[in-house]
CSV table of C-alpha atoms in Angstrom, one decimal:
chain,number,residue,atom,x,y,z
A,868,MET,CA,105.1,123.0,119.6
A,869,SER,CA,107.2,122.6,116.4
A,870,ASN,CA,105.6,123.0,113.0
A,871,THR,CA,107.8,120.2,111.6
A,872,PRO,CA,105.7,117.0,110.9
A,873,TYR,CA,106.0,114.3,113.4
A,874,ARG,CA,108.2,111.3,112.6
A,875,ILE,CA,107.0,108.3,114.5
A,876,ILE,CA,108.3,104.7,114.8
A,877,ILE,CA,106.0,102.0,116.1
A,878,SER,CA,107.6,98.7,116.9
A,879,GLY,CA,106.3,95.3,117.9
A,880,GLY,CA,104.0,92.5,116.7
A,881,GLY,CA,103.9,88.8,116.3
A,882,THR,CA,100.1,88.4,117.0
A,883,GLY,CA,97.0,90.4,116.3
A,884,GLY,CA,97.0,91.3,120.0
A,885,HIS,CA,100.1,93.5,119.4
A,886,ILE,CA,99.4,94.6,115.8
A,887,PHE,CA,95.8,95.8,116.1
A,888,PRO,CA,96.5,98.2,119.0
A,889,ALA,CA,99.6,99.5,117.2
A,890,ILE,CA,97.5,100.3,114.1
A,891,ALA,CA,94.8,101.9,116.3
A,892,ILE,CA,97.4,104.2,117.9
A,893,ALA,CA,98.9,105.1,114.5
A,894,ASN,CA,95.4,106.0,113.2
A,895,ALA,CA,94.6,108.2,116.2
A,896,LEU,CA,97.9,110.1,115.6
A,897,ARG,CA,97.2,110.4,111.9
A,898,ARG,CA,93.8,111.9,112.5
A,899,ARG,CA,95.5,114.6,114.6
A,900,HIS,CA,98.6,115.0,112.5
A,901,PRO,CA,97.8,114.2,108.8
A,902,ASP,CA,101.3,115.2,107.8
A,903,ALA,CA,103.0,112.9,110.3
A,904,GLU,CA,105.3,110.2,108.9
A,905,PHE,CA,105.1,106.7,110.3
A,906,LEU,CA,107.4,103.7,110.1
A,907,PHE,CA,106.4,100.4,111.7
A,908,VAL,CA,109.2,98.0,112.6
A,909,GLY,CA,108.3,94.3,113.1
A,910,ALA,CA,109.7,90.8,112.9
A,911,LEU,CA,110.4,89.3,109.5
A,912,GLY,CA,108.0,86.5,108.6
A,913,ARG,CA,105.4,87.5,111.2
A,914,MET,CA,101.9,88.6,110.5
A,915,GLU,CA,102.6,92.3,110.9
A,916,MET,CA,104.5,92.3,107.6
A,917,GLU,CA,101.2,91.8,105.9
A,918,ARG,CA,98.6,93.4,108.2
A,919,VAL,CA,100.4,96.7,108.6
A,920,PRO,CA,100.7,97.5,104.8
A,921,ALA,CA,97.1,96.5,104.4
A,922,ALA,CA,96.2,99.2,107.0
A,923,GLY,CA,98.1,101.8,104.9
A,924,PHE,CA,101.4,102.1,106.8
A,925,GLU,CA,105.0,101.4,105.8
A,926,ILE,CA,106.8,98.6,107.6
A,927,THR,CA,110.3,97.2,107.7
A,928,GLY,CA,111.3,93.9,109.3
A,929,LEU,CA,114.1,92.8,111.7
A,930,PRO,CA,115.5,89.3,111.7
A,931,VAL,CA,114.7,89.0,115.4
A,932,ALA,CA,113.3,85.8,117.0
A,933,GLY,CA,112.0,84.9,120.4
A,934,PHE,CA,114.0,82.8,122.9
A,935,ASP,CA,113.2,79.1,123.0
A,936,ARG,CA,112.7,78.4,126.7
A,937,ARG,CA,112.4,74.6,126.2
A,938,ARG,CA,115.2,73.9,123.7
A,939,LEU,CA,118.0,76.2,125.0
A,940,TRP,CA,120.6,75.0,122.4
A,941,ARG,CA,118.5,76.8,119.7
A,942,ASN,CA,119.2,80.2,121.3
A,943,PHE,CA,122.7,80.5,119.8
A,944,ALA,CA,120.9,81.4,116.5
A,945,VAL,CA,118.5,83.7,118.4
A,946,VAL,CA,121.3,85.7,119.9
A,947,ALA,CA,123.0,86.1,116.5
A,948,LYS,CA,119.7,87.4,115.1
A,949,LEU,CA,119.4,89.8,118.1
A,950,PHE,CA,122.8,91.4,117.4
A,951,LYS,CA,121.9,91.7,113.7
A,952,SER,CA,118.6,93.3,114.6
A,953,MET,CA,120.3,95.8,116.9
A,954,ARG,CA,122.6,96.9,114.1
A,955,ARG,CA,119.6,97.2,111.8
A,956,ALA,CA,117.7,99.2,114.4
A,957,ARG,CA,120.5,101.7,114.8
A,958,ARG,CA,120.6,102.1,111.0
A,959,ILE,CA,116.8,102.7,110.9
A,960,LEU,CA,117.2,105.4,113.5
A,961,ARG,CA,119.9,107.2,111.6
A,962,ASP,CA,117.9,107.0,108.3
A,963,PHE,CA,114.3,107.8,109.7
A,964,ARG,CA,115.3,110.2,112.5
A,965,PRO,CA,112.1,109.7,114.6
A,966,ASP,CA,110.7,112.1,117.2
A,967,ILE,CA,109.5,109.1,119.3
A,968,CYS,CA,109.6,105.3,119.3
A,969,ILE,CA,106.5,103.5,120.5
A,970,GLY,CA,106.7,99.9,121.6
A,971,VAL,CA,103.6,97.7,121.7
A,972,GLY,CA,105.3,94.6,123.1
A,973,GLY,CA,106.6,91.3,121.8
A,974,TYR,CA,110.2,90.5,121.1
A,975,ALA,CA,110.1,92.5,117.9
A,976,SER,CA,110.0,95.7,119.8
A,977,GLY,CA,113.1,95.0,121.9
A,978,PRO,CA,115.9,95.9,119.6
A,979,MET,CA,114.2,99.0,118.2
A,980,LEU,CA,113.3,100.6,121.5
A,981,LYS,CA,116.6,99.7,123.1
A,982,ALA,CA,118.5,101.3,120.3
A,983,ALA,CA,116.2,104.4,120.6
A,984,GLN,CA,116.8,104.7,124.3
A,985,LYS,CA,120.6,104.5,123.8
A,986,ALA,CA,120.4,107.2,121.2
A,987,GLY,CA,118.4,109.5,123.5
A,988,ILE,CA,115.2,109.3,121.5
A,989,PRO,CA,112.1,109.3,123.7
A,990,THR,CA,110.2,106.0,124.0
A,991,LEU,CA,106.6,105.1,125.0
A,992,ILE,CA,105.6,101.6,125.9
A,993,GLN,CA,102.1,100.2,125.6
A,994,GLU,CA,101.5,97.1,127.7
A,995,GLN,CA,98.3,95.2,126.9
A,996,ASN,CA,98.3,92.5,129.6
A,997,SER,CA,97.7,92.4,133.3
A,998,TYR,CA,101.0,90.6,133.7
A,999,ALA,CA,103.8,92.6,131.9
A,1000,GLY,CA,105.8,91.0,129.1
A,1001,VAL,CA,109.5,90.4,129.5
A,1002,THR,CA,110.5,92.8,126.7
A,1003,ASN,CA,108.4,95.7,128.2
A,1004,LYS,CA,109.8,95.1,131.7
A,1005,MET,CA,113.4,95.3,130.4
A,1006,LEU,CA,112.6,98.6,128.6
A,1007,ALA,CA,110.6,100.2,131.3
A,1008,ARG,CA,113.3,102.2,133.1
A,1009,GLY,CA,114.2,104.1,129.9
A,1010,ALA,CA,110.6,104.9,128.8
A,1011,ARG,CA,109.0,108.3,129.2
A,1012,SER,CA,105.5,106.9,129.5
A,1013,ILE,CA,104.1,103.4,130.0
A,1014,CYS,CA,100.5,103.1,128.9
A,1015,VAL,CA,98.6,100.2,130.7
A,1016,ALA,CA,95.2,98.6,130.7
A,1017,TYR,CA,95.1,97.3,134.3
A,1018,ASP,CA,95.5,98.7,137.8
A,1019,GLU,CA,98.4,97.7,140.1
A,1020,MET,CA,101.0,97.6,137.3
A,1021,GLU,CA,103.6,99.4,139.5
A,1022,ARG,CA,104.7,95.9,140.5
A,1023,PHE,CA,106.3,95.8,137.0
A,1024,PHE,CA,107.0,99.4,136.1
A,1025,PRO,CA,108.1,102.7,137.7
A,1026,LYS,CA,105.0,104.2,139.2
A,1027,GLU,CA,105.7,107.7,138.0
A,1028,ALA,CA,105.8,106.6,134.3
A,1029,ILE,CA,102.5,104.6,134.4
A,1030,VAL,CA,99.4,106.0,132.7
A,1031,LEU,CA,96.1,104.0,132.7
A,1032,THR,CA,94.7,104.2,129.2
A,1033,GLY,CA,93.3,100.8,128.4
A,1034,ASN,CA,94.0,99.0,125.1
A,1035,PRO,CA,93.1,100.5,121.8
A,1036,ILE,CA,90.8,98.3,119.7
A,1037,ARG,CA,90.0,98.2,116.0
A,1038,HIS,CA,88.0,101.3,114.9
A,1039,ASP,CA,85.3,99.3,113.1
A,1040,ILE,CA,84.6,97.2,116.1
A,1041,ALA,CA,84.5,100.2,118.5
A,1042,THR,CA,82.0,102.1,116.3
A,1043,CYS,CA,79.7,99.3,115.1
A,1044,THR,CA,76.0,100.0,116.0
A,1045,THR,CA,74.4,97.1,114.1
A,1046,PRO,CA,71.6,95.5,116.1
A,1047,PRO,CA,72.0,91.8,116.9
A,1048,GLU,CA,69.2,90.6,114.7
A,1049,ALA,CA,70.4,92.6,111.7
A,1050,ALA,CA,74.0,91.3,112.3
A,1051,ARG,CA,72.8,87.7,112.4
A,1052,LYS,CA,70.8,88.2,109.2
A,1053,ALA,CA,73.8,89.9,107.5
A,1054,LEU,CA,75.9,86.9,108.3
A,1055,GLY,CA,73.4,84.4,106.9
A,1056,PHE,CA,71.9,83.2,110.3
A,1057,ASP,CA,68.4,83.1,111.6
A,1058,PRO,CA,67.9,86.5,113.3
A,1059,GLU,CA,65.7,85.1,116.0
A,1060,ARG,CA,68.0,82.3,117.3
A,1061,LYS,CA,70.9,82.6,119.7
A,1062,LEU,CA,74.4,82.7,118.2
A,1063,LEU,CA,77.7,81.6,119.7
A,1064,LEU,CA,80.8,83.2,118.3
A,1065,VAL,CA,84.0,81.1,118.7
A,1066,VAL,CA,87.4,82.8,118.0
A,1067,GLY,CA,90.7,81.2,118.8
A,1068,GLY,CA,92.7,84.3,118.0
A,1069,SER,CA,94.3,85.4,114.7
A,1070,LEU,CA,96.2,82.2,114.4
A,1071,GLY,CA,93.6,79.7,115.7
A,1072,ALA,CA,93.6,77.5,118.8
A,1073,LEU,CA,93.8,73.7,118.6
A,1074,THR,CA,92.2,73.0,122.0
A,1075,ILE,CA,89.2,75.3,121.3
A,1076,ASN,CA,88.8,73.8,117.8
A,1077,GLU,CA,88.9,70.2,119.0
A,1078,SER,CA,86.5,71.1,121.9
A,1079,MET,CA,84.1,72.7,119.4
A,1080,SER,CA,84.3,69.6,117.1
A,1081,ALA,CA,83.1,67.5,120.0
A,1082,ALA,CA,80.4,70.0,121.0
A,1083,LEU,CA,78.7,70.4,117.7
A,1084,PRO,CA,76.1,67.7,118.0
A,1085,ARG,CA,75.0,69.0,121.4
A,1086,LEU,CA,74.9,72.7,120.3
A,1087,ALA,CA,72.9,71.8,117.2
A,1088,GLU,CA,70.5,69.8,119.2
A,1089,ALA,CA,70.0,72.7,121.6
A,1090,GLY,CA,69.3,75.0,118.6
A,1091,ILE,CA,72.4,77.1,119.1
A,1092,GLN,CA,73.8,78.8,116.0
A,1093,VAL,CA,77.6,78.9,115.8
A,1094,LEU,CA,80.0,81.2,113.9
A,1095,TRP,CA,83.4,79.5,114.3
A,1096,GLN,CA,86.8,81.0,113.4
A,1097,THR,CA,89.2,78.1,113.2
A,1098,GLY,CA,92.5,79.5,111.8
A,1099,LYS,CA,94.0,78.2,108.6
A,1100,SER,CA,95.3,74.8,109.8
A,1101,TYR,CA,91.9,73.5,111.1
A,1102,ALA,CA,89.6,75.2,108.6
A,1103,GLU,CA,89.1,72.3,106.2
A,1104,LYS,CA,88.3,69.8,108.9
A,1105,ALA,CA,85.9,72.1,110.7
A,1106,GLN,CA,84.1,73.0,107.5
A,1107,ARG,CA,83.5,69.4,106.8
A,1108,GLN,CA,82.1,68.9,110.3
A,1109,ALA,CA,80.0,72.0,110.2
A,1110,ALA,CA,78.4,71.1,106.9
A,1111,GLY,CA,76.3,68.5,108.6
A,1112,TYR,CA,74.6,71.0,110.9
A,1113,PRO,CA,72.3,73.8,109.7
A,1114,GLY,CA,73.1,77.1,111.5
A,1115,ILE,CA,76.8,76.2,112.1
A,1116,LYS,CA,79.4,77.9,110.0
A,1117,ALA,CA,83.2,77.5,110.2
A,1118,SER,CA,85.8,79.6,108.4
A,1119,ALA,CA,89.6,80.1,108.7
A,1120,PHE,CA,89.2,83.8,109.4
A,1121,ILE,CA,86.3,86.2,110.0
A,1122,SER,CA,86.9,89.4,108.1
A,1123,GLU,CA,83.7,91.1,109.5
A,1124,MET,CA,84.5,90.9,113.2
A,1125,ALA,CA,82.5,94.0,114.0
A,1126,THR,CA,79.4,92.3,112.6
A,1127,ALA,CA,80.3,89.0,114.2
A,1128,TYR,CA,80.5,90.5,117.7
A,1129,ALA,CA,77.3,92.4,117.1
A,1130,ALA,CA,75.5,89.1,116.2
A,1131,ALA,CA,76.8,87.1,119.2
A,1132,ASP,CA,75.0,86.3,122.4
A,1133,LEU,CA,78.1,84.6,123.8
A,1134,VAL,CA,81.7,84.5,122.8
A,1135,VAL,CA,84.3,81.7,123.4
A,1136,ALA,CA,87.8,83.0,123.0
A,1137,ARG,CA,91.4,82.9,124.2
A,1138,ALA,CA,92.2,85.6,126.8
A,1139,GLY,CA,94.6,87.8,124.9
A,1140,ALA,CA,94.6,91.4,125.9
A,1141,ALA,CA,93.1,92.7,122.7
A,1142,THR,CA,90.2,90.3,122.8
A,1143,ILE,CA,89.4,91.1,126.4
A,1144,SER,CA,89.4,94.8,125.7
A,1145,GLU,CA,87.0,94.2,122.8
A,1146,LEU,CA,84.7,92.2,125.1
A,1147,GLN,CA,84.8,94.9,127.7
A,1148,LEU,CA,84.0,97.7,125.3
A,1149,LEU,CA,81.2,95.8,123.7
A,1150,GLY,CA,79.8,94.3,126.9
A,1151,LYS,CA,79.9,90.8,125.5
A,1152,PRO,CA,79.4,87.8,127.8
A,1153,ALA,CA,82.3,85.4,127.3
A,1154,ILE,CA,83.9,82.0,128.2
A,1155,LEU,CA,87.6,82.5,128.2
A,1156,VAL,CA,90.0,79.6,127.5
A,1157,PRO,CA,93.5,81.0,128.2
A,1158,SER,CA,96.3,79.7,126.1
A,1159,PRO,CA,98.9,77.9,128.2
A,1160,ASN,CA,101.6,78.5,125.6
A,1161,VAL,CA,102.3,82.2,126.3
A,1162,ALA,CA,105.0,83.9,128.3
A,1163,GLU,CA,104.4,84.2,132.1
A,1164,ASP,CA,101.0,82.5,131.8
A,1165,HIS,CA,99.7,86.0,131.1
A,1166,GLN,CA,96.4,84.9,129.5
A,1167,ARG,CA,95.2,83.1,132.6
A,1168,LYS,CA,96.0,86.2,134.6
A,1169,ASN,CA,94.1,88.3,132.1
A,1170,ALA,CA,91.1,86.0,132.4
A,1171,LEU,CA,91.2,85.8,136.2
A,1172,ALA,CA,90.9,89.6,136.4
A,1173,LEU,CA,87.5,89.3,134.7
A,1174,VAL,CA,86.5,86.1,136.6
A,1175,LYS,CA,87.1,87.8,139.9
A,1176,ALA,CA,84.8,90.6,138.8
A,1177,ASP,CA,82.1,88.1,137.7
A,1178,ALA,CA,82.6,89.6,134.2
A,1179,ALA,CA,83.5,86.3,132.4
A,1180,ARG,CA,83.7,82.5,132.9
A,1181,MET,CA,86.9,80.6,132.5
A,1182,VAL,CA,87.6,77.1,131.3
A,1183,LEU,CA,91.3,76.0,131.5
A,1184,ASP,CA,92.9,74.7,128.4
A,1185,ALA,CA,93.5,71.3,130.0
A,1186,ASP,CA,89.8,71.0,130.9
A,1187,ALA,CA,88.2,72.4,127.7
A,1188,ARG,CA,87.7,69.2,125.7
A,1189,ALA,CA,85.8,67.7,128.7
A,1190,CYS,CA,84.0,70.8,130.0
A,1191,LEU,CA,83.6,73.5,127.4
A,1192,ALA,CA,80.4,72.3,125.9
A,1193,ASP,CA,78.7,72.0,129.3
A,1194,GLU,CA,79.8,75.6,130.2
A,1195,ILE,CA,78.6,77.0,126.8
A,1196,LEU,CA,75.1,75.4,127.2
A,1197,SER,CA,74.9,76.4,130.9
A,1198,VAL,CA,75.7,80.1,130.1
A,1199,ILE,CA,73.9,80.6,126.8
A,1200,SER,CA,70.6,79.1,128.1
A,1201,ASP,CA,70.4,81.4,131.1
A,1202,PRO,CA,69.3,85.0,130.3
A,1203,ASP,CA,70.1,86.2,133.8
A,1204,THR,CA,73.7,85.0,133.6
A,1205,LEU,CA,74.2,86.5,130.1
A,1206,ALA,CA,72.8,89.9,131.4
A,1207,SER,CA,75.0,89.8,134.5
A,1208,LEU,CA,78.2,89.0,132.6
A,1209,SER,CA,77.4,91.7,130.1
A,1210,ALA,CA,76.8,94.4,132.7
A,1211,ASN,CA,79.9,93.5,134.7
A,1212,VAL,CA,82.3,93.2,131.8
A,1213,SER,CA,81.1,96.5,130.4
A,1214,ARG,CA,81.8,98.3,133.7
A,1215,MET,CA,85.5,97.3,133.2
A,1216,ALA,CA,85.9,99.1,129.9
A,1217,LEU,CA,88.4,101.9,129.4
A,1218,ARG,CA,87.2,103.9,126.5
A,1219,ASP,CA,89.0,106.1,123.9
A,1220,SER,CA,92.3,104.4,124.7
A,1221,ASP,CA,93.8,105.3,121.3
A,1222,GLU,CA,93.2,109.0,122.0
A,1223,LYS,CA,94.6,108.8,125.5
A,1224,ILE,CA,97.8,107.2,124.2
A,1225,ALA,CA,98.0,109.8,121.4
A,1226,ASP,CA,97.7,112.5,124.2
A,1227,GLU,CA,100.8,110.9,125.8
A,1228,VAL,CA,102.7,110.9,122.5
A,1229,ASP,CA,101.9,114.6,121.9
A,1230,ARG,CA,103.0,115.5,125.5
A,1231,ILE,CA,106.3,113.7,125.1
A,1232,ILE,CA,107.1,115.2,121.7
A,1233,ASP,CA,106.0,118.7,122.9
A,1234,ASN,CA,108.3,118.5,125.9
A,1235,GLU,CA,111.2,117.7,123.6
A,1236,ASN,CA,110.7,120.8,121.4
């Protein structure tokens, strides 16, 4: 093993589902190698450009954009940005001289990892979903290791490169030990009444928000407390609606997610990989409403993996406005269902994922030296 401090590039982003695992991996490596130097590479204008510096890491942005599959004529500009991003990625490699490049998915990781592979720099891919993303599938042949969270991923990736690690989750969520009653009290709720946590993802979810707006009278009548993360665009409307019901709170963003999870008896959420990993690790019963607006319909496939194990319920996005309230009331009022979902989802958890991925990074760099 070399005594020279590690130099590590981590690339990807676009949503919290890519960013939070990336930060968790970096933190695991920093705990092992305090002298290591890190550089994140994301997409200009996306949320990683704010979240990564807030977590204490340097980031640079590429002018990369995703392909528009509906309006193909717009992709001329996308291709131009891709070539510009590749040139910028090569310059980053020359200046930073990394020992390894880690890709966490999303189109932002494509130019950086492709440039690294062409330059002979080892790469590691972390795939969060049960259905692999396009970028990761394109990069897989050149990767030294592909860290996954689901079985049977050899249909997408070379079998010999696959390592089952699970998805890293935020450290504060993984280590929270606050009892439910104390968590509800800390958030300003009645400690003795059931609480529903609603999260549409880091950017919000219109279908879930509109379904919740319609469900509020029934939930209030049933005595269910609600903590509702709306995203910025729906926050003002939701807060006006929630103001009429005691025990129902709406906010654009929940900063204390560890406490929110601890307080919840039931969670309504999208089926992004990071959210599912959090539910598994915490053993939280959930109703999943997969987003239909994601590549390869991967959220529905993520949700089905849990539904088949009787570890979650699913309401399709198209059905949510009509059916979500009924499903919430059915599940949250049945202690046996809550207990069964909790036990089954907990059994699916893969723990210490950040450390397992850090093991792979160490192995790859050690083999290079």
